mmCIF file of C-alpha atoms and ligand atoms in Angstrom:
data_model
loop_
_atom_site.group_PDB
_atom_site.id
_atom_site.type_symbol
_atom_site.label_atom_id
_atom_site.label_comp_id
_atom_site.label_asym_id
_atom_site.label_seq_id
_atom_site.Cartn_x
_atom_site.Cartn_y
_atom_site.Cartn_z
ATOM 1 C CA MET K 1 31.264 161.578 19.841
ATOM 2 C CA ALA K 2 30.469 160.062 23.274
ATOM 3 C CA ASP K 3 28.575 162.425 25.493
ATOM 4 C CA LEU K 4 31.563 163.205 27.719
ATOM 5 C CA LYS K 5 35.157 162.124 27.226
ATOM 6 C CA ILE K 6 37.909 162.417 29.828
ATOM 7 C CA THR K 7 41.566 162.446 29.132
ATOM 8 C CA PHE K 8 44.052 162.261 31.959
ATOM 9 C CA LEU K 9 46.694 164.856 31.312
ATOM 10 C CA GLY K 10 48.533 164.069 34.492
ATOM 11 C CA THR K 11 48.072 161.592 37.329
ATOM 12 C CA GLY K 12 50.957 162.339 39.617
ATOM 13 C CA THR K 13 51.440 163.973 43.025
ATOM 14 C CA SER K 14 52.937 167.468 43.434
ATOM 15 C CA GLN K 15 56.613 166.372 42.713
ATOM 16 C CA GLY K 16 55.537 164.207 39.623
ATOM 17 C CA VAL K 17 56.913 160.815 38.991
ATOM 18 C CA PRO K 18 59.945 160.128 38.542
ATOM 19 C CA MET K 19 61.039 162.603 41.220
ATOM 20 C CA ILE K 20 64.090 164.647 40.701
ATOM 21 C CA GLY K 21 67.167 162.679 41.953
ATOM 22 C CA CYS K 22 65.264 159.544 42.897
ATOM 23 C CA ASP K 23 66.504 156.026 41.964
ATOM 24 C CA CYS K 24 63.735 154.030 43.473
ATOM 25 C CA PRO K 25 62.175 151.225 41.271
ATOM 26 C CA VAL K 26 59.117 153.315 40.371
ATOM 27 C CA CYS K 27 61.148 156.347 39.259
ATOM 28 C CA ARG K 28 63.337 154.049 37.320
ATOM 29 C CA SER K 29 60.497 152.016 35.990
ATOM 30 C CA THR K 30 60.293 151.520 32.162
ATOM 31 C CA ASP K 31 56.479 151.027 32.282
ATOM 32 C CA PRO K 32 55.181 154.293 30.789
ATOM 33 C CA ARG K 33 52.229 154.002 33.240
ATOM 34 C CA ASP K 34 54.733 154.928 36.001
ATOM 35 C CA THR K 35 55.595 158.150 34.573
ATOM 36 C CA ARG K 36 53.149 160.648 36.117
ATOM 37 C CA SER K 37 52.962 164.382 35.372
ATOM 38 C CA ARG K 38 51.020 166.675 37.701
ATOM 39 C CA SER K 39 47.369 165.907 38.019
ATOM 40 C CA SER K 40 44.713 167.110 35.642
ATOM 41 C CA ILE K 41 41.987 166.127 33.336
ATOM 42 C CA TYR K 42 40.771 167.411 29.906
ATOM 43 C CA VAL K 43 37.142 166.931 29.584
ATOM 44 C CA GLU K 44 35.288 167.107 26.082
ATOM 45 C CA THR K 45 31.633 167.240 25.285
ATOM 46 C CA PRO K 46 29.839 168.022 22.087
ATOM 47 C CA GLU K 47 29.392 171.563 23.182
ATOM 48 C CA ALA K 48 32.357 172.452 25.347
ATOM 49 C CA SER K 49 35.722 171.355 26.495
ATOM 50 C CA TRP K 50 37.602 172.284 29.610
ATOM 51 C CA VAL K 51 40.480 171.418 31.897
ATOM 52 C CA VAL K 52 40.412 170.780 35.505
ATOM 53 C CA ASP K 53 43.545 172.414 36.829
ATOM 54 C CA THR K 54 46.593 173.739 35.051
ATOM 55 C CA GLY K 55 49.742 172.375 36.866
ATOM 56 C CA PRO K 56 53.333 172.824 35.926
ATOM 57 C CA ASP K 57 53.220 170.281 33.280
ATOM 58 C CA PHE K 58 50.171 171.906 31.617
ATOM 59 C CA ARG K 59 52.126 172.959 28.374
ATOM 60 C CA CYS K 60 53.666 169.499 27.725
ATOM 61 C CA GLN K 61 50.346 167.880 28.539
ATOM 62 C CA CYS K 62 48.502 169.892 25.759
ATOM 63 C CA LEU K 63 51.136 169.188 23.311
ATOM 64 C CA ARG K 64 51.189 165.380 24.057
ATOM 65 C CA GLU K 65 47.340 165.284 23.897
ATOM 66 C CA ASN K 66 46.973 167.784 21.065
ATOM 67 C CA VAL K 67 44.542 169.991 23.022
ATOM 68 C CA ARG K 68 43.338 172.512 20.544
ATOM 69 C CA ARG K 69 39.992 173.573 22.066
ATOM 70 C CA LEU K 70 39.497 175.007 25.544
ATOM 71 C CA ASP K 71 36.303 176.839 26.424
ATOM 72 C CA ALA K 72 36.973 177.159 30.226
ATOM 73 C CA VAL K 73 39.279 176.241 33.001
ATOM 74 C CA VAL K 74 38.014 174.827 36.390
ATOM 75 C CA TYR K 75 40.245 174.750 39.501
ATOM 76 C CA THR K 76 40.024 172.384 42.481
ATOM 77 C CA HIS K 77 42.384 174.421 44.677
ATOM 78 C CA SER K 78 45.537 176.740 44.571
ATOM 79 C CA HIS K 79 48.381 174.428 45.402
ATOM 80 C CA THR K 80 51.218 175.071 43.048
ATOM 81 C CA ASP K 81 50.965 171.597 41.406
ATOM 82 C CA HIS K 82 47.568 172.710 40.310
ATOM 83 C CA ILE K 83 47.960 176.217 39.172
ATOM 84 C CA LEU K 84 51.528 176.947 37.929
ATOM 85 C CA GLY K 85 50.724 176.281 34.270
ATOM 86 C CA PHE K 86 48.225 179.088 34.355
ATOM 87 C CA ASP K 87 50.218 181.433 32.146
ATOM 88 C CA ASP K 88 50.242 178.890 29.294
ATOM 89 C CA LEU K 89 46.491 179.412 28.902
ATOM 90 C CA ARG K 90 47.620 182.394 26.824
ATOM 91 C CA SER K 91 47.772 179.905 23.865
ATOM 92 C CA PHE K 92 44.057 179.768 24.115
ATOM 93 C CA CYS K 93 43.447 183.393 24.529
ATOM 94 C CA PHE K 94 44.532 185.068 21.382
ATOM 95 C CA GLU K 95 41.235 186.439 20.391
ATOM 96 C CA ARG K 96 39.226 186.195 23.491
ATOM 97 C CA SER K 97 39.205 185.808 27.173
ATOM 98 C CA MET K 98 39.155 182.497 29.133
ATOM 99 C CA PRO K 99 36.466 181.625 31.589
ATOM 100 C CA VAL K 100 37.975 180.542 34.934
ATOM 101 C CA TYR K 101 35.913 178.882 37.491
ATOM 102 C CA ALA K 102 37.265 178.614 41.045
ATOM 103 C CA SER K 103 36.301 179.132 44.652
ATOM 104 C CA PRO K 104 36.664 182.595 46.172
ATOM 105 C CA GLU K 105 39.701 181.422 47.942
ATOM 106 C CA THR K 106 41.368 179.799 44.993
ATOM 107 C CA MET K 107 40.438 182.806 42.719
ATOM 108 C CA ALA K 108 42.113 185.148 45.273
ATOM 109 C CA ASP K 109 45.319 183.218 45.024
ATOM 110 C CA LEU K 110 45.246 183.032 41.255
ATOM 111 C CA ALA K 111 44.911 186.702 41.297
ATOM 112 C CA ARG K 112 47.838 187.167 43.708
ATOM 113 C CA VAL K 113 50.231 184.794 41.911
ATOM 114 C CA PHE K 114 49.338 185.834 38.489
ATOM 115 C CA GLN K 115 48.721 189.496 39.147
ATOM 116 C CA PHE K 116 49.931 190.699 35.919
ATOM 117 C CA ALA K 117 46.964 188.918 34.181
ATOM 118 C CA PHE K 118 44.254 189.947 36.604
ATOM 119 C CA GLN K 119 45.526 193.460 36.748
ATOM 120 C CA ALA K 120 45.255 193.866 32.978
ATOM 121 C CA LEU K 121 41.649 192.634 33.389
ATOM 122 C CA GLU K 122 40.772 195.266 36.121
ATOM 123 C CA SER K 123 42.200 198.019 33.942
ATOM 124 C CA ARG K 124 40.362 196.715 30.792
ATOM 125 C CA GLU K 125 43.707 196.890 29.014
ATOM 126 C CA PHE K 126 44.237 193.840 27.009
ATOM 127 C CA ILE K 127 47.948 193.231 26.536
ATOM 128 C CA PRO K 128 48.584 190.942 23.359
ATOM 129 C CA GLY K 129 50.086 187.679 24.370
ATOM 130 C CA TYR K 130 48.809 187.878 28.051
ATOM 131 C CA VAL K 131 46.372 185.381 29.486
ATOM 132 C CA ARG K 132 42.960 187.008 29.722
ATOM 133 C CA PRO K 133 41.066 185.451 32.608
ATOM 134 C CA GLU K 134 37.223 185.798 32.967
ATOM 135 C CA PRO K 135 36.828 185.073 36.573
ATOM 136 C CA HIS K 136 33.701 183.096 37.764
ATOM 137 C CA LEU K 137 33.326 182.424 41.488
ATOM 138 C CA ILE K 138 31.936 179.285 42.247
ATOM 139 C CA LYS K 139 28.800 179.408 44.536
ATOM 140 C CA GLY K 140 27.092 176.226 43.498
ATOM 141 C CA PRO K 141 26.341 174.151 40.406
ATOM 142 C CA PHE K 142 27.134 175.689 37.129
ATOM 143 C CA MET K 143 26.905 174.803 33.361
ATOM 144 C CA LEU K 144 29.647 174.338 30.808
ATOM 145 C CA GLY K 145 27.738 173.610 27.592
ATOM 146 C CA ALA K 146 24.951 171.086 28.366
ATOM 147 C CA THR K 147 27.008 169.774 31.302
ATOM 148 C CA THR K 148 26.299 170.544 34.941
ATOM 149 C CA LEU K 149 29.252 170.696 37.211
ATOM 150 C CA VAL K 150 28.423 170.267 40.679
ATOM 151 C CA PRO K 151 31.231 171.234 43.156
ATOM 152 C CA LEU K 152 32.032 168.803 45.873
ATOM 153 C CA ARG K 153 33.648 170.409 49.000
ATOM 154 C CA ALA K 154 36.194 168.172 50.476
ATOM 155 C CA GLU K 155 38.883 168.395 53.209
ATOM 156 C CA HIS K 156 42.456 168.357 52.036
ATOM 157 C CA GLY K 157 44.406 168.851 55.357
ATOM 158 C CA ARG K 158 43.911 172.394 56.478
ATOM 159 C CA ALA K 159 42.675 173.395 53.026
ATOM 160 C CA HIS K 160 39.417 172.958 51.352
ATOM 161 C CA VAL K 161 39.114 171.882 47.636
ATOM 162 C CA PHE K 162 36.496 171.375 45.194
ATOM 163 C CA GLY K 163 35.985 168.085 43.429
ATOM 164 C CA TYR K 164 33.379 168.135 40.650
ATOM 165 C CA LEU K 165 30.518 165.909 39.546
ATOM 166 C CA PHE K 166 29.743 166.055 35.827
ATOM 167 C CA LYS K 167 26.010 165.526 35.046
ATOM 168 C CA ARG K 168 24.341 165.527 31.692
ATOM 169 C CA GLU K 169 20.689 165.323 31.391
ATOM 170 C CA GLY K 170 20.641 164.543 34.953
ATOM 171 C CA ARG K 171 22.840 161.604 34.695
ATOM 172 C CA PRO K 172 25.821 161.659 37.041
ATOM 173 C CA LEU K 173 28.401 160.448 34.631
ATOM 174 C CA ALA K 174 31.725 161.199 36.430
ATOM 175 C CA ALA K 175 33.307 162.755 39.509
ATOM 176 C CA TYR K 176 36.738 164.076 39.911
ATOM 177 C CA LEU K 177 38.228 164.406 43.435
ATOM 178 C CA SER K 178 42.048 164.848 42.906
ATOM 179 C CA ASP K 179 43.245 166.032 46.387
ATOM 180 C CA CYS K 180 41.383 165.010 49.538
ATOM 181 C CA LYS K 181 41.677 163.486 52.859
ATOM 182 C CA ARG K 182 38.038 163.575 54.201
ATOM 183 C CA VAL K 183 34.711 163.537 52.352
ATOM 184 C CA ASP K 184 31.472 164.384 54.250
ATOM 185 C CA ASP K 185 28.281 162.272 53.908
ATOM 186 C CA ASP K 186 26.544 165.089 51.949
ATOM 187 C CA VAL K 187 29.134 164.733 49.112
ATOM 188 C CA VAL K 188 28.775 161.048 49.322
ATOM 189 C CA GLU K 189 24.943 161.406 48.977
ATOM 190 C CA ALA K 190 25.438 163.754 45.863
ATOM 191 C CA LEU K 191 27.535 160.956 44.234
ATOM 192 C CA GLN K 192 25.100 158.220 44.576
ATOM 193 C CA GLY K 193 24.747 156.463 41.166
ATOM 194 C CA VAL K 194 27.817 158.053 39.559
ATOM 195 C CA GLY K 195 29.213 155.998 36.710
ATOM 196 C CA LEU K 196 32.845 156.652 37.162
ATOM 197 C CA LEU K 197 34.581 158.092 40.373
ATOM 198 C CA ILE K 198 38.184 159.445 40.036
ATOM 199 C CA VAL K 199 39.773 159.953 43.431
ATOM 200 C CA ASP K 200 43.046 160.814 45.188
ATOM 201 C CA ALA K 201 45.126 157.725 46.272
ATOM 202 C CA LEU K 202 48.631 158.989 47.165
ATOM 203 C CA ARG K 203 50.355 155.854 48.567
ATOM 204 C CA HIS K 204 49.876 153.181 51.202
ATOM 205 C CA ARG K 205 51.521 155.122 54.085
ATOM 206 C CA PRO K 206 49.285 157.553 55.903
ATOM 207 C CA HIS K 207 49.518 161.192 54.865
ATOM 208 C CA PRO K 208 47.874 164.199 56.579
ATOM 209 C CA THR K 209 46.368 165.678 53.395
ATOM 210 C CA HIS K 210 45.858 162.858 50.969
ATOM 211 C CA MET K 211 43.889 159.573 51.029
ATOM 212 C CA THR K 212 45.935 156.462 51.074
ATOM 213 C CA VAL K 213 44.914 153.486 48.775
ATOM 214 C CA GLU K 214 43.006 152.070 51.729
ATOM 215 C CA GLU K 215 41.212 155.289 52.424
ATOM 216 C CA ALA K 216 40.403 155.662 48.753
ATOM 217 C CA LEU K 217 39.002 152.003 48.758
ATOM 218 C CA ALA K 218 36.894 152.937 51.819
ATOM 219 C CA PHE K 219 35.506 156.052 50.069
ATOM 220 C CA SER K 220 34.827 154.141 46.895
ATOM 221 C CA ALA K 221 32.857 151.602 49.000
ATOM 222 C CA ARG K 222 30.658 154.477 50.517
ATOM 223 C CA VAL K 223 30.015 155.819 46.961
ATOM 224 C CA GLN K 224 29.509 152.629 45.173
ATOM 225 C CA PRO K 225 30.236 154.043 41.637
ATOM 226 C CA GLY K 226 30.186 151.898 38.434
ATOM 227 C CA GLU K 227 34.012 152.231 38.350
ATOM 228 C CA THR K 228 36.690 153.757 40.547
ATOM 229 C CA TRP K 229 39.901 155.178 38.959
ATOM 230 C CA PHE K 230 42.784 156.350 41.303
ATOM 231 C CA THR K 231 44.988 159.372 40.579
ATOM 232 C CA HIS K 232 47.663 161.661 42.194
ATOM 233 C CA LEU K 233 49.772 158.877 43.031
ATOM 234 C CA CYS K 234 53.382 159.159 44.276
ATOM 235 C CA HIS K 235 56.545 157.158 43.455
ATOM 236 C CA GLU K 236 55.856 154.572 46.260
ATOM 237 C CA LEU K 237 53.161 152.986 44.168
ATOM 238 C CA SER K 238 54.040 150.943 41.097
ATOM 239 C CA HIS K 239 51.091 150.655 38.674
ATOM 240 C CA ALA K 240 51.191 147.113 37.778
ATOM 241 C CA GLU K 241 51.826 145.980 41.323
ATOM 242 C CA THR K 242 49.340 148.086 42.921
ATOM 243 C CA GLU K 243 46.534 147.528 40.314
ATOM 244 C CA ALA K 244 46.999 143.806 40.578
ATOM 245 C CA ALA K 245 46.192 143.938 44.374
ATOM 246 C CA LEU K 246 42.776 146.114 43.807
ATOM 247 C CA PRO K 247 39.358 144.630 43.928
ATOM 248 C CA PRO K 248 37.310 144.438 40.802
ATOM 249 C CA GLY K 249 35.924 147.594 39.531
ATOM 250 C CA VAL K 250 39.008 149.728 40.938
ATOM 251 C CA ARG K 251 41.697 150.753 38.661
ATOM 252 C CA ILE K 252 44.761 153.069 38.378
ATOM 253 C CA ALA K 253 44.682 155.996 35.952
ATOM 254 C CA TYR K 254 47.751 156.985 33.866
ATOM 255 C CA ASP K 255 48.896 159.841 31.783
ATOM 256 C CA GLY K 256 47.094 159.828 28.540
ATOM 257 C CA LEU K 257 44.240 157.490 29.518
ATOM 258 C CA ARG K 258 41.009 158.275 27.879
ATOM 259 C CA LEU K 259 37.564 157.297 29.643
ATOM 260 C CA THR K 260 34.117 157.627 28.233
ATOM 261 C CA PRO K 261 31.786 157.171 31.247
ATOM 262 C CA SER K 262 28.408 155.509 30.664
ATOM 263 C CA LEU K 263 25.758 154.553 33.126
ATOM 264 C CA PRO K 264 24.550 151.018 33.493
HETATM 265 ZN ZN1 ZN Z 301 47.938 168.093 44.239
HETATM 266 ZN ZN1 ZN Z 302 61.323 157.412 43.340
HETATM 267 ZN ZN1 ZN Z 303 46.814 169.895 46.989
#
């Protein structure tokens, strides 16, 4: 098994693609790469497996990719398209609790929205069939198995999010920044030498909280990763047409895509 394997559970923006009630060419496309469920990745290493975010499509994504093992859940932020599948974590909590990693703000939102699960935790009363979260507030880099996850703070409109850099034996294998508009130089610095950069590229038209394709290209040029993969796309971008216009080394991710990052 490769050191680290990434499966894209979802690559779409908050409404997913196709959008309900839309007849645009992308929503009606027969190219399977234009069907995008809500953004999330599943990461497998020899010691541990985790997901980044559990959006509304989490259950179907787990069934589609046959996800059987989950040792932790890591959150980027608490927008609904990233957390609403939380309750389906109960399928992985029959005999144990589930380590949940998030910023203090995101954890507070999770505890509010999924109060029943966090309340059971406080009262130490484990109700069969409930999610049993084991909260871990992120204050800096942390380990899952032999992988170091370095939180990357980025601006997402008025909200702040965490992207994550995955390092093994000091090697910066991959980074995931699904929702962001602006990324400071210290994060770009932390990403130097990264093998694979996965980044938000919503559409071509400007958006207040997401990078456009052009902004994502400019960000990629600052980082200079081995490869760049775009995610969190909306229905204004056709996979085939958009990818054909991208420079070498920059690609568009799609649901079900598997990547095994390696360093040159
Ligand atoms: Zn999102
Ligand atoms: Zn559409
Ligand atoms: Zn968001």
